[in-house]
Coordinates of C-alpha atoms in Angstrom, one line a residue:
M1 CA 0.2 0.0 0.1
S2 CA 1.3 3.3 -1.0
T3 CA 1.9 6.0 1.7
T4 CA 1.9 9.0 -0.7
A5 CA 0.4 12.0 0.8
I6 CA -2.9 13.3 -0.8
P7 CA -3.5 16.9 -0.8
T8 CA -6.4 17.9 1.3
A9 CA -7.8 20.1 -1.4
L10 CA -8.1 17.2 -3.9
D11 CA -10.5 18.1 -6.7
D12 CA -12.8 15.1 -6.7
S13 CA -15.7 16.7 -8.4
L14 CA -15.2 15.3 -11.7
I15 CA -17.0 18.3 -13.4
G16 CA -17.2 17.6 -17.2
A17 CA -17.9 13.9 -16.7
P18 CA -21.3 12.4 -17.8
P19 CA -23.8 13.3 -15.1
L20 CA -24.0 9.8 -13.7
Y21 CA -20.4 9.8 -12.5
L22 CA -20.2 13.3 -10.9
T23 CA -19.1 13.1 -7.3
P24 CA -22.1 13.7 -4.9
A25 CA -21.8 16.6 -2.4
R26 CA -22.4 14.3 0.6
R27 CA -20.4 11.2 1.1
P28 CA -22.7 8.2 0.5
S29 CA -23.0 5.6 3.1
L30 CA -21.4 2.1 2.3
A31 CA -24.9 0.6 1.7
E32 CA -25.7 3.5 -0.8
S33 CA -22.4 3.2 -2.6
Q34 CA -22.8 -0.6 -3.1
E35 CA -26.3 0.0 -4.3
W36 CA -25.0 2.4 -6.8
C37 CA -22.4 0.1 -8.0
K38 CA -24.6 -2.9 -8.2
R39 CA -27.2 -0.7 -10.3
L40 CA -24.5 0.3 -12.7
A41 CA -23.3 -3.3 -13.2
T42 CA -26.6 -4.7 -13.6
T43 CA -28.0 -2.1 -16.0
H44 CA -25.0 -0.9 -18.1
Y45 CA -23.7 -4.4 -19.2
E46 CA -26.1 -7.3 -19.4
N47 CA -23.5 -10.0 -19.8
F48 CA -21.6 -8.9 -16.7
H49 CA -24.8 -9.0 -14.7
V50 CA -25.6 -12.6 -16.0
A51 CA -22.0 -13.7 -15.2
T52 CA -22.1 -12.7 -11.5
F53 CA -25.1 -14.9 -11.0
F54 CA -22.8 -17.8 -11.3
L55 CA -20.5 -16.5 -8.4
P56 CA -21.2 -17.0 -4.7
A57 CA -23.5 -14.3 -3.3
V58 CA -21.0 -13.2 -0.8
L59 CA -18.5 -12.1 -3.7
R60 CA -21.1 -10.3 -5.7
P61 CA -20.8 -6.8 -3.9
H62 CA -17.0 -7.2 -4.5
F63 CA -17.5 -7.7 -8.3
H64 CA -20.0 -4.9 -8.5
S65 CA -17.6 -2.4 -7.1
V66 CA -14.7 -3.6 -9.2
Y67 CA -17.0 -3.4 -12.3
A68 CA -18.2 0.0 -11.4
F69 CA -14.5 1.2 -11.0
C70 CA -13.6 -0.3 -14.6
R71 CA -16.8 1.1 -16.1
T72 CA -16.3 4.6 -14.7
S73 CA -12.7 4.7 -15.7
D74 CA -13.6 3.6 -19.3
D75 CA -16.4 6.2 -19.6
L76 CA -14.3 9.1 -18.0
G77 CA -11.9 8.4 -21.0
D78 CA -14.5 7.7 -23.8
E79 CA -17.8 9.6 -23.0
V80 CA -16.7 13.2 -22.7
A81 CA -16.2 16.1 -24.7
D82 CA -12.7 16.1 -25.7
T83 CA -9.3 14.6 -25.0
A84 CA -8.2 17.5 -22.8
T85 CA -11.2 16.9 -20.5
A86 CA -10.8 13.2 -20.6
T87 CA -7.1 13.5 -19.7
R88 CA -7.9 15.9 -16.8
L89 CA -10.7 13.5 -15.5
L90 CA -8.6 10.4 -15.5
G91 CA -5.9 12.5 -13.6
Q92 CA -8.5 13.3 -10.9
W93 CA -9.8 9.7 -11.0
R94 CA -6.3 8.4 -10.3
A95 CA -5.8 10.9 -7.4
M96 CA -9.1 9.7 -6.0
L97 CA -7.8 6.0 -6.3
Q98 CA -4.7 6.8 -4.5
Q99 CA -6.8 8.6 -1.8
C100 CA -9.0 5.4 -1.4
F101 CA -6.0 3.5 -0.5
D102 CA -4.2 6.0 1.6
H103 CA -6.9 8.0 3.3
P104 CA -10.2 6.1 2.5
E105 CA -12.1 8.0 5.1
Q106 CA -11.8 11.0 2.7
S107 CA -13.3 9.2 -0.3
R108 CA -16.8 10.7 -1.5
H109 CA -17.4 9.0 -4.7
P110 CA -19.7 5.9 -4.4
V111 CA -17.1 3.7 -6.3
Y112 CA -14.4 4.4 -3.9
V113 CA -16.6 4.1 -0.9
A114 CA -17.8 0.6 -2.1
L115 CA -14.3 -0.5 -3.1
Q116 CA -13.0 0.0 0.4
P117 CA -14.3 -3.2 2.0
T118 CA -13.3 -5.1 -1.3
I119 CA -9.8 -3.8 -1.1
Q120 CA -9.5 -4.8 2.5
Q121 CA -11.4 -8.0 2.6
C122 CA -9.7 -9.4 -0.5
N123 CA -6.2 -7.6 0.1
L124 CA -6.2 -6.0 -3.2
P125 CA -3.1 -4.1 -4.5
I126 CA -3.5 -0.6 -6.1
Q127 CA -1.5 -1.7 -9.4
P128 CA -4.3 -3.3 -11.2
F129 CA -6.5 -0.4 -10.7
G130 CA -3.8 2.2 -11.6
D131 CA -2.9 0.1 -14.7
L132 CA -6.6 0.3 -16.0
I133 CA -6.4 4.1 -15.7
S134 CA -3.1 4.3 -17.5
A135 CA -4.5 2.3 -20.5
F136 CA -7.5 4.8 -20.7
V137 CA -4.9 7.7 -20.5
Q138 CA -2.9 6.0 -23.2
D139 CA -6.1 5.9 -25.5
Q140 CA -6.1 9.8 -25.4
V141 CA -2.7 9.9 -27.3
Y142 CA -1.8 6.5 -28.9
T143 CA -4.6 5.8 -31.2
H144 CA -3.1 3.8 -34.0
H145 CA -1.4 0.6 -33.1
E146 CA 1.8 -0.4 -34.9
S147 CA 2.1 -4.3 -34.1
L148 CA 0.6 -7.2 -32.3
A149 CA 3.4 -6.4 -29.7
T150 CA 1.9 -2.9 -29.0
L151 CA -1.5 -4.4 -28.7
E152 CA -0.3 -7.0 -26.1
H153 CA 1.3 -4.1 -24.3
Y154 CA -1.9 -2.2 -24.3
S155 CA -4.0 -5.4 -23.2
R156 CA -1.4 -5.7 -20.4
Y157 CA -3.0 -2.5 -18.9
S158 CA -6.4 -2.2 -20.4
A159 CA -7.7 -6.0 -19.9
N160 CA -5.4 -8.2 -18.0
P161 CA -5.8 -6.3 -14.8
V162 CA -9.5 -7.2 -14.9
G163 CA -8.8 -10.8 -14.9
R164 CA -6.4 -10.5 -12.1
L165 CA -8.8 -8.6 -10.1
V166 CA -11.4 -11.4 -10.7
L167 CA -8.9 -14.1 -9.5
L168 CA -7.7 -11.9 -6.5
V169 CA -11.4 -11.3 -5.4
S170 CA -12.0 -14.9 -5.6
G171 CA -9.2 -15.7 -3.4
Y172 CA -6.6 -17.0 -6.1
R173 CA -3.0 -15.5 -6.2
S174 CA -1.0 -18.1 -8.1
E175 CA 1.2 -16.7 -10.9
E176 CA 0.2 -19.6 -13.1
L177 CA -3.4 -18.6 -12.8
M178 CA -2.7 -15.1 -13.4
L179 CA -0.8 -15.9 -16.6
L180 CA -3.5 -18.1 -18.1
S181 CA -5.9 -15.2 -17.1
D182 CA -3.9 -12.7 -19.1
E183 CA -4.2 -15.1 -22.2
I184 CA -7.9 -15.0 -21.9
C185 CA -8.2 -11.3 -21.2
T186 CA -5.9 -10.4 -24.1
G187 CA -7.7 -12.8 -26.3
L188 CA -11.1 -11.3 -25.3
Q189 CA -9.6 -7.8 -25.9
L190 CA -8.4 -8.5 -29.3
A191 CA -11.6 -10.3 -30.4
N192 CA -13.6 -7.1 -29.3
F193 CA -11.2 -4.9 -31.3
Y194 CA -11.5 -7.1 -34.4
Q195 CA -15.5 -7.0 -34.0
D196 CA -15.6 -3.1 -33.7
I197 CA -13.2 -2.0 -36.4
V198 CA -15.7 0.5 -38.0
E199 CA -16.9 1.9 -34.7
D200 CA -13.4 2.4 -33.5
W201 CA -12.3 4.0 -36.7
T202 CA -15.1 6.6 -36.3
R203 CA -13.7 7.3 -33.0
G204 CA -10.3 8.0 -34.6
R205 CA -8.8 4.8 -33.3
R206 CA -7.3 1.9 -35.1
Y207 CA -6.6 -1.2 -33.1
I208 CA -5.6 -3.3 -36.3
P209 CA -1.7 -3.5 -36.2
A210 CA 0.0 -1.8 -39.0
D211 CA 2.7 -4.4 -39.5
A212 CA -0.1 -7.0 -40.2
M213 CA -1.9 -4.7 -42.5
Q214 CA 1.4 -4.1 -44.5
R215 CA 2.0 -7.8 -44.6
F216 CA -1.4 -8.4 -46.2
G217 CA -1.6 -5.3 -48.3
V218 CA -4.4 -3.5 -46.3
T219 CA -4.2 0.3 -46.0
D220 CA -6.0 2.8 -43.6
E221 CA -7.8 4.4 -46.7
Q222 CA -9.4 0.8 -47.3
I223 CA -10.7 0.7 -43.7
A224 CA -12.1 4.4 -44.0
D225 CA -13.7 3.5 -47.3
R226 CA -14.9 0.2 -45.9
C227 CA -13.5 -1.6 -48.8
F228 CA -13.5 -5.4 -48.3
D229 CA -11.3 -7.6 -50.4
A230 CA -9.3 -10.9 -50.4
N231 CA -6.4 -9.1 -48.6
F232 CA -8.6 -7.8 -45.9
R233 CA -10.0 -11.3 -45.5
S234 CA -6.6 -12.8 -45.2
L235 CA -5.7 -10.2 -42.5
M236 CA -8.7 -11.0 -40.5
E237 CA -8.3 -14.6 -40.9
F238 CA -4.7 -14.3 -39.4
L239 CA -5.8 -11.8 -36.6
V240 CA -8.8 -14.1 -35.4
A241 CA -6.5 -17.3 -35.5
D242 CA -4.2 -15.4 -33.2
A243 CA -6.9 -14.3 -30.9
R244 CA -8.3 -17.8 -30.8
A245 CA -5.2 -19.3 -30.0
R246 CA -4.7 -17.0 -27.0
L247 CA -8.3 -17.9 -25.6
Q248 CA -7.5 -21.7 -26.3
R249 CA -4.3 -21.4 -24.3
G250 CA -6.0 -19.6 -21.4
S251 CA -8.9 -21.9 -21.2
R252 CA -6.9 -24.4 -19.1
I253 CA -7.7 -22.1 -16.2
V254 CA -11.3 -23.4 -16.0
S255 CA -9.9 -26.9 -14.8
L256 CA -7.9 -25.2 -12.1
V257 CA -10.3 -23.2 -10.1
N258 CA -13.5 -24.0 -8.1
R259 CA -16.8 -24.6 -9.9
D260 CA -18.4 -21.3 -9.0
L261 CA -15.6 -19.3 -10.6
A262 CA -15.1 -22.0 -13.4
A263 CA -18.7 -21.3 -14.6
T264 CA -18.1 -17.7 -15.0
L265 CA -14.7 -18.0 -16.6
S266 CA -16.0 -20.6 -19.1
L267 CA -18.8 -18.1 -20.0
F268 CA -16.3 -15.4 -20.9
V269 CA -14.0 -17.8 -22.7
K270 CA -16.9 -19.2 -24.8
G271 CA -18.2 -15.6 -25.3
G272 CA -14.7 -14.8 -26.9
F273 CA -14.9 -17.7 -29.1
S274 CA -18.3 -16.8 -30.2
I275 CA -17.2 -13.4 -31.3
L276 CA -14.5 -14.9 -33.3
D277 CA -16.9 -17.6 -34.8
A278 CA -19.4 -14.6 -35.8
I279 CA -16.4 -12.9 -37.6
A280 CA -15.6 -15.9 -39.5
A281 CA -19.4 -16.5 -40.3
Q282 CA -19.6 -13.3 -42.2
D283 CA -16.4 -14.3 -44.2
Y284 CA -14.4 -12.0 -42.1
D285 CA -15.9 -8.9 -43.5
T286 CA -16.0 -6.7 -40.4
L287 CA -16.1 -3.6 -42.6
K288 CA -19.6 -4.2 -43.7
S289 CA -21.2 -4.7 -40.5
R290 CA -20.4 -5.5 -36.9
P291 CA -20.4 -9.1 -36.2
V292 CA -22.9 -10.1 -33.3
I293 CA -23.6 -13.2 -31.3
T294 CA -27.1 -14.2 -32.1
K295 CA -29.6 -14.5 -29.3
S296 CA -29.9 -18.2 -29.8
K297 CA -26.2 -18.4 -29.4
K298 CA -26.4 -16.4 -26.1
L299 CA -29.0 -18.5 -24.8
S300 CA -26.8 -21.7 -25.6
L301 CA -24.0 -20.2 -23.7
L302 CA -26.0 -19.3 -20.7
A303 CA -27.7 -22.7 -20.7
G304 CA -24.3 -24.5 -20.6
A305 CA -23.0 -22.2 -17.8
F306 CA -26.4 -22.8 -15.9
A307 CA -26.0 -26.3 -16.0
G308 CA -22.5 -25.9 -14.6
K309 CA -24.1 -23.9 -11.8
L310 CA -26.6 -26.7 -11.0
A311 CA -23.7 -29.1 -10.9
V312 CA -22.1 -27.0 -8.1
V313 CA -25.3 -27.6 -6.0
L314 CA -26.2 -31.2 -7.1
L315 CA -22.9 -33.0 -7.5
P316 CA -20.0 -33.6 -5.2
R317 CA -17.3 -31.4 -5.6
R318 CA -14.2 -32.5 -7.8
R319 CA -10.7 -32.0 -6.2
Q320 CA -9.6 -28.8 -8.0
G321 CA -7.0 -26.2 -7.5
T322 CA -7.6 -24.2 -4.3
P323 CA -7.0 -20.4 -3.6
A324 CA -3.3 -20.0 -3.0

């Protein structure tokens, strides 16, 4: 835990942020803050809400607070007027994070009030939270990626900390599990990038690596014009295969954690595969339209995860890896 002093005049108002994220004038109670985080988690992103169903009830408030931190951090970077405002807000958010660890009694934002028991009870370090903020700051200035290596580096900050926090909250600290989680999170991050090429381009960002584009003869102008051809198909086949291999390597984690967590991790891994399958199903043309997972496929994934949840209740537990 850091011992860096926090100025008493810390600006935690978040003026310029979407109204939802403004810091209230009165410090909310823990119960109010946890309800705020739960509401954000269960209304902003349906898949996360469903996934938390498969976790033990005692862990859900912790996951809600972690999710609320991630969601707020992301939106402070993406859902504001301009880069300068986003950079300022993320700087304030980072100072508020440090305050949460150093002087928790001074925190006024519901995210940081709700995070305090999660940090204490799960013995969470500050680094994964800080890494996520760093990724969103990087998004303000580094918008066009040069290689898979730069995408991996970005995922090290933007995605992998989330998986590591999931493991830590669930009581796992093994480096082997952390590395497997990194593979899954990077694979998921890349799958989402390849699904959202056009949307990201309209935001002024390109998460398709320039070295791969050059290798397959694809240009920025082609993406801007949404011109699909055999070269673009070959590029996407290569990128999808790479992301699929990462998910496959990381999927071994499902057999190494308890069934409650395994059901959730399996749902996310299969969701990643489903995104990649959806890209392949439209012949890798992600310029024409955004590949989506059909409702029937989502129901199939949930049915499989629900069956796993029932097995937790009805069947004897297998001998599996235990929290380190």
